[in-house]
Short mmCIF file of C-alpha atoms and ligand atoms in Angstrom, two decimals:
data_model
loop_
_atom_site.label_atom_id
_atom_site.label_comp_id
_atom_site.label_asym_id
_atom_site.label_seq_id
_atom_site.Cartn_x
_atom_site.Cartn_y
_atom_site.Cartn_z
CA UNK A 1 167.02 234.56 122.77
CA UNK A 2 166.90 236.19 119.34
CA UNK A 3 164.59 234.32 117.02
CA UNK A 4 164.56 234.17 113.25
CA UNK A 5 162.10 236.40 111.40
CA UNK A 6 158.61 235.16 110.56
CA UNK A 7 158.57 233.33 107.23
CA UNK A 8 162.36 232.95 107.23
CA UNK A 9 163.76 229.56 108.05
CA UNK A 10 167.05 227.73 108.39
CA UNK A 11 167.77 224.78 106.16
CA UNK A 12 169.99 222.28 107.91
CA UNK A 13 170.71 218.58 108.35
CA UNK A 14 169.21 216.16 105.79
CA UNK A 15 167.20 218.97 104.22
CA UNK A 16 170.41 220.91 103.53
CA UNK A 17 172.06 217.83 102.05
CA UNK A 18 169.08 217.22 99.72
CA UNK A 19 169.22 220.90 98.75
CA UNK A 20 172.91 220.61 97.95
CA UNK A 21 172.35 217.44 95.94
CA UNK A 22 169.49 218.80 93.80
CA UNK A 23 171.45 221.99 93.22
CA UNK A 24 174.43 219.97 91.98
CA UNK A 25 172.17 217.97 89.68
CA UNK A 26 170.48 221.15 88.43
CA UNK A 27 173.85 222.68 87.55
CA UNK A 28 174.80 219.46 85.78
CA UNK A 29 171.64 219.49 83.64
CA UNK A 30 171.67 223.23 82.96
CA UNK A 31 175.29 223.07 81.78
CA UNK A 32 174.50 219.99 79.71
CA UNK A 33 171.92 222.01 77.80
CA UNK A 34 174.20 225.00 77.21
CA UNK A 35 173.14 227.30 80.06
CA UNK A 36 175.91 229.12 81.90
CA UNK A 37 175.86 230.38 85.46
CA UNK A 38 175.30 233.97 86.47
CA UNK A 39 175.49 235.24 90.04
CA UNK A 40 173.44 238.35 90.64
CA UNK A 41 172.97 240.79 93.51
CA UNK A 42 170.04 240.04 95.83
CA UNK A 43 169.21 243.76 95.89
CA UNK A 44 168.29 245.96 92.93
CA UNK A 45 166.69 249.32 92.26
CA UNK A 46 162.97 249.05 93.02
CA UNK A 47 162.01 250.25 89.57
CA UNK A 48 163.63 247.19 87.95
CA UNK A 49 160.98 245.00 89.55
CA UNK A 50 158.06 247.39 89.27
CA UNK A 51 158.72 247.67 85.53
CA UNK A 52 159.95 244.12 85.03
CA UNK A 53 157.25 242.27 86.92
CA UNK A 54 154.46 244.77 86.33
CA UNK A 55 152.85 247.35 88.60
CA UNK A 56 149.58 245.45 88.61
CA UNK A 57 151.05 242.15 89.83
CA UNK A 58 150.53 240.89 93.38
CA UNK A 59 154.28 240.75 93.85
CA UNK A 60 154.78 244.45 93.17
CA UNK A 61 151.53 245.55 94.80
CA UNK A 62 151.99 243.85 98.13
CA UNK A 63 154.87 241.42 98.40
CA UNK A 64 158.14 243.29 97.91
CA UNK A 65 160.71 244.00 100.59
CA UNK A 66 161.31 247.59 99.62
CA UNK A 67 163.14 250.19 101.68
CA UNK A 68 165.34 253.22 101.34
CA UNK A 69 169.09 252.93 101.54
CA UNK A 70 171.17 255.45 103.49
CA UNK A 71 171.02 257.94 100.63
CA UNK A 72 167.23 257.68 100.34
CA UNK A 73 167.18 255.56 97.17
CA UNK A 74 164.46 252.97 96.93
CA UNK A 75 165.90 249.44 96.79
CA UNK A 76 164.22 246.04 96.82
CA UNK A 77 165.27 242.53 97.77
CA UNK A 78 164.74 240.49 94.62
CA UNK A 79 161.37 238.69 94.58
CA UNK A 80 162.37 236.68 91.50
CA UNK A 81 165.39 236.15 89.28
CA UNK A 82 164.39 237.08 85.74
CA UNK A 83 164.44 240.88 86.04
CA UNK A 84 168.02 240.86 87.34
CA UNK A 85 169.22 238.64 84.49
CA UNK A 86 167.52 240.92 81.96
CA UNK A 87 169.15 243.94 83.59
CA UNK A 88 172.55 242.27 83.28
CA UNK A 89 171.84 241.39 79.65
CA UNK A 90 170.92 244.94 78.68
CA UNK A 91 173.61 246.59 80.81
CA UNK A 92 176.25 244.58 78.96
CA UNK A 93 174.80 245.47 75.56
CA UNK A 94 174.15 241.85 74.55
CA UNK A 95 170.77 242.86 73.12
CA UNK A 96 172.63 245.04 70.56
CA UNK A 97 175.66 242.96 69.60
CA UNK A 98 175.49 239.41 70.95
CA UNK A 99 171.84 238.53 71.54
CA UNK A 100 172.06 234.73 71.81
CA UNK A 101 172.72 234.04 75.47
CA UNK A 102 171.69 231.33 77.91
CA UNK A 103 172.02 231.90 81.66
CA UNK A 104 171.14 230.01 84.81
CA UNK A 105 171.02 231.16 88.41
CA UNK A 106 170.37 229.76 91.83
CA UNK A 107 169.57 231.80 94.88
CA UNK A 108 167.34 233.26 97.56
CA UNK A 109 164.25 235.30 96.67
CA UNK A 110 162.19 237.44 99.02
CA UNK A 111 158.44 238.00 99.07
CA UNK A 112 156.39 239.42 101.90
CA UNK A 113 153.67 236.77 101.74
CA UNK A 114 151.61 235.17 104.46
CA UNK A 115 153.86 232.29 105.55
CA UNK A 116 152.41 228.78 105.37
CA UNK A 117 153.66 225.31 104.50
CA UNK A 118 155.72 225.58 101.32
CA UNK A 119 155.43 229.37 101.27
CA UNK A 120 158.14 231.45 102.87
CA UNK A 121 159.34 235.02 102.88
CA UNK A 122 162.81 233.90 101.93
CA UNK A 123 162.74 231.02 99.51
CA UNK A 124 165.00 229.62 96.84
CA UNK A 125 164.78 229.27 93.11
CA UNK A 126 166.88 227.75 90.35
CA UNK A 127 166.11 229.29 87.01
CA UNK A 128 167.26 229.70 83.43
CA UNK A 129 166.79 232.43 80.83
CA UNK A 130 167.46 232.05 77.10
CA UNK A 131 167.66 235.27 75.06
CA UNK A 132 167.52 235.96 71.35
CA UNK A 133 165.89 232.66 70.43
CA UNK A 134 162.40 232.51 69.11
CA UNK A 135 161.89 228.93 68.10
CA UNK A 136 159.76 226.07 69.41
CA UNK A 137 163.05 224.16 69.57
CA UNK A 138 164.28 226.13 72.55
CA UNK A 139 160.92 225.81 74.37
CA UNK A 140 160.79 222.05 73.79
CA UNK A 141 164.48 221.45 74.52
CA UNK A 142 164.32 223.35 77.81
CA UNK A 143 161.13 221.58 78.90
CA UNK A 144 162.80 218.25 78.05
CA UNK A 145 165.78 219.22 80.19
CA UNK A 146 163.47 219.90 83.13
CA UNK A 147 161.63 216.62 82.85
CA UNK A 148 164.96 214.76 82.65
CA UNK A 149 166.17 216.66 85.67
CA UNK A 150 163.07 215.96 87.75
CA UNK A 151 163.23 212.26 86.87
CA UNK A 152 166.92 212.16 87.72
CA UNK A 153 166.35 213.44 91.25
CA UNK A 154 163.43 211.07 91.79
CA UNK A 155 160.30 213.15 91.25
CA UNK A 156 157.64 210.59 90.42
CA UNK A 157 155.72 211.10 87.18
CA UNK A 158 156.54 214.70 86.33
CA UNK A 159 153.72 216.11 84.22
CA UNK A 160 154.13 219.20 82.03
CA UNK A 161 151.12 221.49 81.78
CA UNK A 162 151.42 223.79 78.86
CA UNK A 163 149.39 226.53 77.25
CA UNK A 164 149.81 229.18 74.60
CA UNK A 165 148.53 232.59 75.67
CA UNK A 166 148.87 234.36 72.35
CA UNK A 167 150.82 237.48 71.46
CA UNK A 168 150.16 241.24 71.06
CA UNK A 169 148.48 240.43 67.73
CA UNK A 170 145.83 237.99 68.97
CA UNK A 171 145.63 238.50 72.75
CA UNK A 172 143.67 241.79 72.63
CA UNK A 173 140.80 240.02 70.84
CA UNK A 174 140.84 237.26 73.40
CA UNK A 175 141.02 239.73 76.30
CA UNK A 176 137.93 241.51 74.99
CA UNK A 177 135.99 238.25 74.65
CA UNK A 178 137.08 237.14 78.10
CA UNK A 179 136.24 240.51 79.67
CA UNK A 180 132.79 240.41 78.08
CA UNK A 181 132.16 236.95 79.50
CA UNK A 182 133.52 237.83 82.96
CA UNK A 183 131.49 241.03 83.23
CA UNK A 184 128.38 238.91 82.73
CA UNK A 185 129.35 236.78 85.72
CA UNK A 186 130.96 239.46 87.85
CA UNK A 187 128.82 238.88 90.94
CA UNK A 188 130.10 235.30 91.23
CA UNK A 189 133.78 236.31 91.22
CA UNK A 190 135.96 237.06 94.25
CA UNK A 191 136.77 240.75 94.90
CA UNK A 192 140.31 240.37 93.51
CA UNK A 193 139.01 238.86 90.27
CA UNK A 194 136.39 241.58 89.90
CA UNK A 195 139.25 244.09 89.79
CA UNK A 196 141.22 241.84 87.44
CA UNK A 197 138.43 241.95 84.82
CA UNK A 198 139.62 245.44 83.93
CA UNK A 199 143.32 245.31 84.88
CA UNK A 200 144.40 241.78 83.94
CA UNK A 201 141.54 239.48 82.88
CA UNK A 202 143.85 236.54 82.08
CA UNK A 203 144.68 236.27 85.77
CA UNK A 204 141.08 235.38 86.57
CA UNK A 205 141.69 232.09 84.75
CA UNK A 206 144.15 230.86 87.35
CA UNK A 207 142.41 232.09 90.49
CA UNK A 208 142.35 229.18 92.96
CA UNK A 209 138.95 230.10 94.52
CA UNK A 210 136.24 227.52 93.87
CA UNK A 211 133.61 230.11 92.88
CA UNK A 212 135.96 231.70 90.30
CA UNK A 213 136.96 228.29 88.96
CA UNK A 214 133.30 227.53 88.29
CA UNK A 215 132.85 230.79 86.39
CA UNK A 216 135.89 230.34 84.18
CA UNK A 217 135.02 226.71 83.36
CA UNK A 218 132.72 227.97 80.59
CA UNK A 219 134.77 230.98 79.51
CA UNK A 220 136.03 231.42 75.94
CA UNK A 221 139.12 229.31 75.14
CA UNK A 222 142.18 231.20 73.94
CA UNK A 223 142.92 228.39 71.46
CA UNK A 224 140.02 229.70 69.36
CA UNK A 225 141.60 233.15 69.18
CA UNK A 226 145.26 232.43 68.38
CA UNK A 227 146.73 234.03 65.27
CA UNK A 228 148.36 231.77 62.68
CA UNK A 229 151.84 232.42 64.03
CA UNK A 230 150.89 231.50 67.64
CA UNK A 231 148.87 228.51 66.52
CA UNK A 232 151.67 226.99 64.48
CA UNK A 233 154.19 227.79 67.23
CA UNK A 234 151.98 225.94 69.69
CA UNK A 235 151.56 222.96 67.39
CA UNK A 236 155.30 222.70 66.85
CA UNK A 237 156.08 222.81 70.57
CA UNK A 238 153.56 220.03 71.17
CA UNK A 239 154.85 217.97 68.24
CA UNK A 240 158.40 218.23 69.55
CA UNK A 241 157.35 217.29 73.10
CA UNK A 242 155.45 214.26 71.76
CA UNK A 243 158.46 213.24 69.67
CA UNK A 244 160.63 213.41 72.81
CA UNK A 245 157.98 211.37 74.67
CA UNK A 246 157.51 214.09 77.28
CA UNK A 247 154.31 213.60 79.29
CA UNK A 248 152.31 216.80 78.87
CA UNK A 249 148.77 218.07 78.74
CA UNK A 250 147.29 221.33 77.62
CA UNK A 251 145.84 223.39 80.48
CA UNK A 252 143.87 226.30 79.11
CA UNK A 253 143.63 227.92 82.56
CA UNK A 254 147.37 228.16 82.87
CA UNK A 255 148.48 231.78 82.38
CA UNK A 256 151.43 233.80 83.59
CA UNK A 257 149.39 236.95 83.96
CA UNK A 258 152.09 239.44 83.11
CA UNK A 259 151.83 241.52 79.97
CA UNK A 260 155.11 240.54 78.46
CA UNK A 261 154.44 236.80 78.48
CA UNK A 262 153.59 235.48 75.03
CA UNK A 263 152.97 232.12 73.41
CA UNK A 264 154.29 229.24 75.53
CA UNK A 265 153.63 229.16 79.28
CA UNK A 266 154.14 225.99 81.29
CA UNK A 267 154.39 224.39 84.68
CA UNK A 268 155.60 221.00 85.83
CA UNK A 269 153.70 219.12 88.49
CA UNK A 270 154.88 216.03 90.23
CA UNK A 271 154.82 213.81 93.28
CA UNK A 272 151.93 213.52 95.70
CA UNK A 273 149.32 216.27 95.60
CA UNK A 274 150.20 216.89 91.99
CA UNK A 275 148.20 220.11 91.84
CA UNK A 276 151.25 221.86 93.24
CA UNK A 277 153.51 223.28 90.58
CA UNK A 278 157.19 222.62 91.16
CA UNK A 279 158.12 225.37 88.77
CA UNK A 280 156.71 227.88 86.33
CA UNK A 281 158.00 229.36 83.12
CA UNK A 282 157.32 230.67 79.69
CA UNK A 283 158.21 232.91 76.80
CA UNK A 284 158.58 236.62 77.48
CA UNK A 285 159.38 238.21 74.15
CA UNK A 286 158.43 241.71 75.33
CA UNK A 287 160.44 241.91 78.54
CA UNK A 288 163.87 243.02 77.34
CA UNK A 289 162.27 245.90 75.46
CA UNK A 290 160.05 246.80 78.45
CA UNK A 291 163.22 247.18 80.51
CA UNK A 292 164.83 249.51 77.99
CA UNK A 293 166.62 247.10 75.65
CA UNK A 294 166.10 246.05 72.05
CA UNK A 295 163.10 243.86 71.23
CA UNK A 296 164.81 240.53 71.93
CA UNK A 297 162.80 237.36 72.60
CA UNK A 298 163.29 235.43 75.83
CA UNK A 299 162.32 232.15 77.39
CA UNK A 300 162.83 231.02 80.98
CA UNK A 301 161.59 229.32 84.07
CA UNK A 302 162.07 229.19 87.84
CA UNK A 303 161.96 226.08 89.99
CA UNK A 304 160.65 226.44 93.54
CA UNK A 305 163.43 224.72 95.44
CA UNK A 306 161.80 224.67 98.90
CA UNK A 307 158.83 222.74 97.59
CA UNK A 308 161.06 220.33 95.70
CA UNK A 309 163.18 219.67 98.77
CA UNK A 310 160.15 218.99 100.94
CA UNK A 311 158.76 216.59 98.33
CA UNK A 312 162.08 214.76 98.24
CA UNK A 313 162.33 214.63 102.04
CA UNK A 314 159.36 212.25 101.92
CA UNK A 315 160.13 210.17 98.85
CA UNK A 316 163.78 210.61 98.20
CA UNK A 317 166.16 208.70 96.00
CA UNK A 318 168.75 210.67 97.85
CA UNK A 319 171.12 208.56 99.85
CA UNK A 320 173.50 209.93 102.40
CA UNK A 321 177.09 209.67 101.18
CA UNK A 322 178.43 206.52 102.86
CA UNK A 323 181.99 207.82 102.51
CA UNK A 324 182.03 209.39 105.96
CA UNK A 325 184.26 208.19 108.78
CA UNK A 326 184.73 209.05 112.38
CA UNK A 327 188.16 208.64 113.91
CA UNK A 328 188.22 207.17 117.43
CA UNK A 329 191.70 207.85 118.70
CA UNK A 330 194.10 207.60 121.60
CA UNK A 331 197.65 208.74 120.86
CA UNK A 332 200.44 210.51 122.64
CA UNK A 333 201.67 212.17 119.46
CA UNK A 334 198.75 214.20 118.13
CA UNK A 335 200.43 215.02 114.81
CA UNK A 336 200.00 211.33 113.91
CA UNK A 337 196.23 211.75 114.19
CA UNK A 338 196.26 214.59 111.66
CA UNK A 339 198.56 212.59 109.40
CA UNK A 340 196.18 209.59 109.35
CA UNK A 341 193.18 211.85 108.71
CA UNK A 342 195.08 213.49 105.86
CA UNK A 343 195.78 210.14 104.18
CA UNK A 344 192.10 209.18 104.30
CA UNK A 345 190.88 212.59 103.13
CA UNK A 346 193.27 212.42 100.17
CA UNK A 347 191.52 209.15 99.32
CA UNK A 348 188.27 211.13 99.07
CA UNK A 349 186.73 210.08 102.36
CA UNK A 350 185.27 212.57 104.82
CA UNK A 351 186.90 212.19 108.23
CA UNK A 352 186.04 213.81 111.52
CA UNK A 353 187.18 213.39 115.12
CA UNK A 354 186.77 214.96 118.53
CA UNK A 355 189.72 217.17 119.36
CA UNK A 356 189.65 216.68 123.13
CA UNK A 357 191.01 213.50 124.70
CA UNK A 358 188.23 211.13 125.67
CA UNK A 359 187.85 207.45 126.37
CA UNK A 360 187.22 205.11 123.43
CA UNK A 361 183.74 204.32 124.72
CA UNK A 362 182.78 208.00 124.98
CA UNK A 363 184.01 208.62 121.42
CA UNK A 364 182.11 205.56 120.16
CA UNK A 365 178.93 206.76 121.83
CA UNK A 366 179.31 210.14 120.17
CA UNK A 367 179.88 208.49 116.75
CA UNK A 368 176.77 206.38 117.28
CA UNK A 369 174.65 209.44 118.17
CA UNK A 370 175.87 211.23 115.06
CA UNK A 371 174.77 208.29 112.91
CA UNK A 372 178.21 207.20 111.64
CA UNK A 373 178.07 203.78 110.04
CA UNK A 374 181.83 203.26 110.25
CA UNK A 375 184.58 204.39 112.56
CA UNK A 376 188.35 204.10 112.38
CA UNK A 377 190.16 202.98 115.51
CA UNK A 378 193.52 204.67 115.93
CA UNK A 379 195.64 203.60 118.92
CA UNK A 380 199.45 203.49 119.29
CA UNK A 381 199.54 200.13 117.50
CA UNK A 382 197.45 201.23 114.50
CA UNK A 383 199.51 204.41 114.20
CA UNK A 384 202.54 202.27 113.23
CA UNK A 385 200.63 200.37 110.52
CA UNK A 386 199.85 201.26 106.91
CA UNK A 387 196.49 199.55 107.32
CA UNK A 388 193.35 201.19 108.64
CA UNK A 389 191.47 199.56 111.50
CA UNK A 390 187.84 199.87 110.45
CA UNK A 391 184.81 199.09 112.58
CA UNK A 392 181.28 198.73 111.25
CA UNK A 393 178.99 200.32 113.84
CA UNK A 394 175.92 198.37 112.72
CA UNK A 395 177.39 194.84 112.70
CA UNK A 396 180.33 195.37 115.05
CA UNK A 397 182.65 193.74 112.46
CA UNK A 398 186.26 194.92 112.47
CA UNK A 399 188.70 194.71 109.54
CA UNK A 400 192.09 196.02 108.49
CA UNK A 401 192.12 197.62 105.05
CA UNK A 402 194.36 199.77 102.90
CA UNK A 403 193.25 203.45 102.88
CA UNK A 404 193.20 203.30 99.06
CA UNK A 405 190.52 200.61 99.12
CA UNK A 406 188.55 202.07 101.97
CA UNK A 407 185.65 203.55 99.99
CA UNK A 408 184.47 200.16 98.79
CA UNK A 409 184.36 198.95 102.39
CA UNK A 410 182.03 201.79 103.35
CA UNK A 411 179.15 201.03 100.97
P1 AMP B 1 156.88 232.28 90.45
O1 AMP B 1 158.19 233.00 90.47
O2 AMP B 1 155.82 232.93 91.29
O3 AMP B 1 156.42 231.91 89.08
O4 AMP B 1 157.13 230.88 91.19
C1 AMP B 1 158.00 229.89 90.69
C2 AMP B 1 158.13 228.78 91.74
O5 AMP B 1 158.68 229.33 92.93
C3 AMP B 1 156.75 228.22 92.14
O6 AMP B 1 156.52 227.03 91.46
C4 AMP B 1 156.87 227.97 93.63
O7 AMP B 1 157.14 226.61 93.87
C5 AMP B 1 158.06 228.80 94.08
N1 AMP B 1 157.63 229.88 95.00
C6 AMP B 1 157.05 231.06 94.68
N2 AMP B 1 156.81 231.80 95.79
C7 AMP B 1 157.25 231.07 96.84
C8 AMP B 1 157.29 231.27 98.27
N3 AMP B 1 156.86 232.39 98.84
N4 AMP B 1 157.82 230.28 99.05
C9 AMP B 1 158.28 229.15 98.48
N5 AMP B 1 158.29 228.89 97.17
C10 AMP B 1 157.77 229.84 96.34
#
């Protein structure tokens, strides 16, 4: 037997139906807020990610699926969606002539991480990117969209955690203050964080290790270092979120770690074990330029779909579509079976049947095992009638109804 690869899993059954449902709802909300879909390749030149995500990041250092193609060029399976969208944006010259663009995507991402619950080597993200807009309005509007979306699909009490991590004007001062503090406590930090003091001190703030958390608890707060522009940006985002009655709190340890992130960074937590972020996002005003385009601001986020699906598997508003029928049939003329199915399908009801001839009781048993709540009985007599002979599998009740009214009998 050939097994699937470690960290790669199949999504099927109820999980697949929840996935499909939340993807439909995500598209609905993204479109509602002016984002338009983009479908991107899952494979790109390696350098797009090493430059776009940053050579120092964990993703680039140890998590990418990178290999040579048949001509010896280094290619990488995308570990995230933003870099590809930025590549598309620059490649089409939008940064030069049409900078205001809003995209959304949905798809598989690949990271060579140690697999564990909620962490896979192939996982899925829905994300959006807004280019050319540097205004607290876009940050607040997009965060509002997300909270509305999470509520719509039944995430209990979504909570936005937000921070402002400064910009190239004020961050260097903060980095120096933070480095100074961290050097004084170096021996209490984990080995990764000791390295980060020099390479990426902000990242120490979101290390999950208990010992590092204790050290950073008393570290300097970036809020005391923000320049006037970042400070007023931050205040406006928070004012707008309050006005929209979005539940949020400032989390000064929330950072996105990568150089090009500026000002707003945020996460949304929800459901049980609320320390788990369902998504992450922020403003990346330096990224388009870092990838060879004009200096165009950007704002975006990515939702971790696998985590969301597993949360909803436990506490889901999601209800299976009741509009599903199984046809139990016994006919000499098989074309009549297809004709009856066709009528019902045109009425928007899903219909299935077993193609081999079996006894009624064997077909009913199969329908029961598959969890059908209703079946249609189709014998020679029913085939002559306009009415549908419907049987409720839970109560055993049988009725004759017009196919045009059938949906209301299925609820
Ligand atoms: P990131 O792109 O690292 O900012 O992550 C955005 C979201 O994707 C997170 O909130 C996670 O829920 C999800 N995510 C990241 N890595 C994985 C993974 N290996 N497996 C499953 N979900 C992931």
